Short mmCIF file of C-alpha atoms in Angstrom, two decimals:
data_model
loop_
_atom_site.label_atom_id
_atom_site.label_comp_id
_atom_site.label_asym_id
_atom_site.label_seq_id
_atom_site.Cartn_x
_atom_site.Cartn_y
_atom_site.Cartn_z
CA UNK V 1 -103.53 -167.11 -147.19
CA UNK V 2 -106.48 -168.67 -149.02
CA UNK V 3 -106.23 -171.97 -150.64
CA UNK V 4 -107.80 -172.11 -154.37
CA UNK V 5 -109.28 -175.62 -155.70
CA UNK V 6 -111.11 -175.43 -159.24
CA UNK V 7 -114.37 -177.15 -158.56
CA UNK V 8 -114.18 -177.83 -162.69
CA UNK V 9 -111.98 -179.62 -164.87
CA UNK V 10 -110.95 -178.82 -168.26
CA UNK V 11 -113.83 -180.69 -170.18
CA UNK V 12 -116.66 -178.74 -167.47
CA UNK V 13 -116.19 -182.07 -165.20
CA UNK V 14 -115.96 -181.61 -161.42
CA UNK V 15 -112.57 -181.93 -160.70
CA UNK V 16 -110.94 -184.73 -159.08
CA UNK V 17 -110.77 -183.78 -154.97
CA UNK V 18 -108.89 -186.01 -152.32
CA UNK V 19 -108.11 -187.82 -151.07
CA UNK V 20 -108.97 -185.49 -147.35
CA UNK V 21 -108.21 -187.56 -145.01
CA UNK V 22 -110.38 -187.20 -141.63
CA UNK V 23 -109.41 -188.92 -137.82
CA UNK V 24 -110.66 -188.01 -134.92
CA UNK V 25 -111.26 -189.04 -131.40
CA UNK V 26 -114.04 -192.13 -131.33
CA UNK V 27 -116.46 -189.54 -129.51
CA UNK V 28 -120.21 -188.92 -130.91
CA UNK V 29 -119.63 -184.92 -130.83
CA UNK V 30 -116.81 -185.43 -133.50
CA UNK V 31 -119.15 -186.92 -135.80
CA UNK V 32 -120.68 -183.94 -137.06
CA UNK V 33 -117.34 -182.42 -138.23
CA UNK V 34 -116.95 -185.64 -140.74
CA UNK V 35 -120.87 -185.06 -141.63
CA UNK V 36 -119.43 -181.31 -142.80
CA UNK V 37 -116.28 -182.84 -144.40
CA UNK V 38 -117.78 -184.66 -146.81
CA UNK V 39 -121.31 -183.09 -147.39
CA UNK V 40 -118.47 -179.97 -148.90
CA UNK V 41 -116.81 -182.40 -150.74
CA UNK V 42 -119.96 -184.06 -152.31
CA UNK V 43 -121.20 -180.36 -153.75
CA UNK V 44 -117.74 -179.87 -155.11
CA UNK V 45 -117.64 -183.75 -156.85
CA UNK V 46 -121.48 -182.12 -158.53
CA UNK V 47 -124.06 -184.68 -156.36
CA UNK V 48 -127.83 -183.64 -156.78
CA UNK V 49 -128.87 -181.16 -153.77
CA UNK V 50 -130.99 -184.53 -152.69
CA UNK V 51 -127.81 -186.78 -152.71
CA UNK V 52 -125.58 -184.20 -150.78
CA UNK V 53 -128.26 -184.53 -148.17
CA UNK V 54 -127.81 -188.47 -148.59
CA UNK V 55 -124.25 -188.29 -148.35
CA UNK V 56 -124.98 -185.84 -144.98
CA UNK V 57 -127.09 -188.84 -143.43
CA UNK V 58 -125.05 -191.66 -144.63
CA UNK V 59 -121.92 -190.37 -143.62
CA UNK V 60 -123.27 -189.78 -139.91
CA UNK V 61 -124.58 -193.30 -139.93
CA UNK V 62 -121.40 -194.75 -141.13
CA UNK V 63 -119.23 -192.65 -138.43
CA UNK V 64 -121.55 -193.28 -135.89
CA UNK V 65 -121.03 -197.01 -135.98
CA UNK V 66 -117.51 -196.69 -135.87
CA UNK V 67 -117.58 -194.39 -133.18
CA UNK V 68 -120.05 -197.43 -131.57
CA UNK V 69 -118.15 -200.26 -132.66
CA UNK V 70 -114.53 -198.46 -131.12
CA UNK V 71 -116.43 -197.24 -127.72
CA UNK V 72 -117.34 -200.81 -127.37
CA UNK V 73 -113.91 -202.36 -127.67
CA UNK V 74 -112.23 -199.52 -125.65
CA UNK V 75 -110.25 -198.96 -128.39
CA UNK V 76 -108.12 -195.95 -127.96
CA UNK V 77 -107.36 -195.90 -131.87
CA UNK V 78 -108.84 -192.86 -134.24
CA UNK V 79 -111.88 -193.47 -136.17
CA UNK V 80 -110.95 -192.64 -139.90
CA UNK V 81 -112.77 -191.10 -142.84
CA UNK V 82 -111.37 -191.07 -146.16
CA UNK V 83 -113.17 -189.13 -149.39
CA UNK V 84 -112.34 -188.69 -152.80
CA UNK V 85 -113.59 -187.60 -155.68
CA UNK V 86 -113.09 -188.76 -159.32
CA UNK V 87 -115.55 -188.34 -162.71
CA UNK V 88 -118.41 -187.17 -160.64
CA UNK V 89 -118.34 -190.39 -158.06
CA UNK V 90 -117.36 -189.42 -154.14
CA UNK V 91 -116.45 -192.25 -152.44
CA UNK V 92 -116.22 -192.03 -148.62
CA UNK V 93 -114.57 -194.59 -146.79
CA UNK V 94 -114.65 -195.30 -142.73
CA UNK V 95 -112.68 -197.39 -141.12
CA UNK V 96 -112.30 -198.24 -137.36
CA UNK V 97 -109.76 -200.36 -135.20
CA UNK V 98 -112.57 -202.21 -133.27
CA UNK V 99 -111.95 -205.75 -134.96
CA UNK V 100 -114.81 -208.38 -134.12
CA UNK V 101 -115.83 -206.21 -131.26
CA UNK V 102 -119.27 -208.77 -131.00
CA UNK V 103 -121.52 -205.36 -131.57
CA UNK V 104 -123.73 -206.84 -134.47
CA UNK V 105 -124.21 -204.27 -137.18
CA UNK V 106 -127.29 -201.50 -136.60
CA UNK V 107 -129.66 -202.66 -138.91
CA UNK V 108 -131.09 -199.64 -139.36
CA UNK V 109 -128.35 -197.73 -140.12
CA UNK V 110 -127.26 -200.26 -142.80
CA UNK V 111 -130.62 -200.05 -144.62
CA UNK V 112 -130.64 -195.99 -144.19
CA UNK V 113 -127.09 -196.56 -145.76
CA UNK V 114 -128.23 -198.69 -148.37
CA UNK V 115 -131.05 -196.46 -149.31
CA UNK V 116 -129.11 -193.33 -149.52
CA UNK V 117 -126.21 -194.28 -151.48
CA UNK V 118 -125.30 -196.07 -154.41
CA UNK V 119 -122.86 -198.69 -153.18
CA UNK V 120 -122.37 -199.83 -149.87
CA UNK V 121 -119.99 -202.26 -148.21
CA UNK V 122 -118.82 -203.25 -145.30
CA UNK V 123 -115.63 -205.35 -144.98
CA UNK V 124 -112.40 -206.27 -142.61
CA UNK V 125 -110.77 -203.09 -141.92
CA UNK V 126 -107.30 -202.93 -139.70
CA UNK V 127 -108.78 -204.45 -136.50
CA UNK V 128 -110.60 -206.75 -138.50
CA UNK V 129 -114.37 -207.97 -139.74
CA UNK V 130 -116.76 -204.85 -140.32
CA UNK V 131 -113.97 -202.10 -139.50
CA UNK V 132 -114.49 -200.73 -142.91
CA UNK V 133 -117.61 -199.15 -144.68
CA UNK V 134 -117.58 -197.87 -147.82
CA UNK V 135 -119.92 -195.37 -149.11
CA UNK V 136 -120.36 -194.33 -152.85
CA UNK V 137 -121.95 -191.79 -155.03
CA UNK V 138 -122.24 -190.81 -158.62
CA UNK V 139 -123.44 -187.70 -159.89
CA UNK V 140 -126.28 -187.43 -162.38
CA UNK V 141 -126.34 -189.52 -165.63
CA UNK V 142 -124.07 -191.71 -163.95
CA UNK V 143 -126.37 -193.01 -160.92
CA UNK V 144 -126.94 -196.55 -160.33
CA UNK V 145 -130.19 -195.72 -158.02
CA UNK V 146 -133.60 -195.49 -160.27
#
């Protein structure tokens, strides 16, 4: 059985997707399956071929500090990703469960972050301070990025 989504709305609009809802196992090797996730999801919302790639990066940053933050509070909880689509902007939230774990944020991967999407921010998620990041795109027209 096959499972039909029209990746167009009725004014030629990509169609509103999500939300898919992602959790898995705070393990490095399960990153890549969220990096897949939402790099589909981001062709489908109609992101430049460039800012699928973003998304791609940003994404694996974004997981990957989770994945750091919850290894580093032995948290047994699942690492979340959350994406939807709307009007040509994806939005790709992930949250952990490592509260205020002491890990200060990667540097790095908030500037790579910063640099590849249009929005980012980082706020209290269920365990607490910097268990959330939120990741956004718009397609064409609609970019905030120069």
């Amino acid at each position: 059985m096959a499972l039909h989504t029209p990746s167009t709305g009725p004014s030629g609009a990509p169609a509103p997707l999500g939300p898919v809802v992602l959790r898995f196992t705070a393990l490095p090797e399960h990153v890549r399956i969220a990096r897949l996730v939402t790099t589909s999801l981001a062709r489908r919302a109609g992101l430049s071929a460039g800012d699928v790639e973003g998304v791609r990066l940003a994404v694996g940053e974004a997981c990957g500090r989770a994945v750091q933050r919850s290894e580093s509070a032995a948290t047994s909880e699942l690492v979340e990703v959350t994406s939807t689509s709307s009007a040509g902007t994806l939005v790709v939230e992930v949250v952990d469960h490592a509260g205020d774990d002491g890990v200060e944020t990667e540097e790095v991967a908030m500037l790579l972050m910063e640099g590849l999407a249009d929005e980012v921010a980082v706020t209290a998620g269920p365990g607490g301070r910097g268990g959330t990041t939120r990741l956004t795109w718009r397609a064409a027209g609609g970019s905030l990025r120069g």
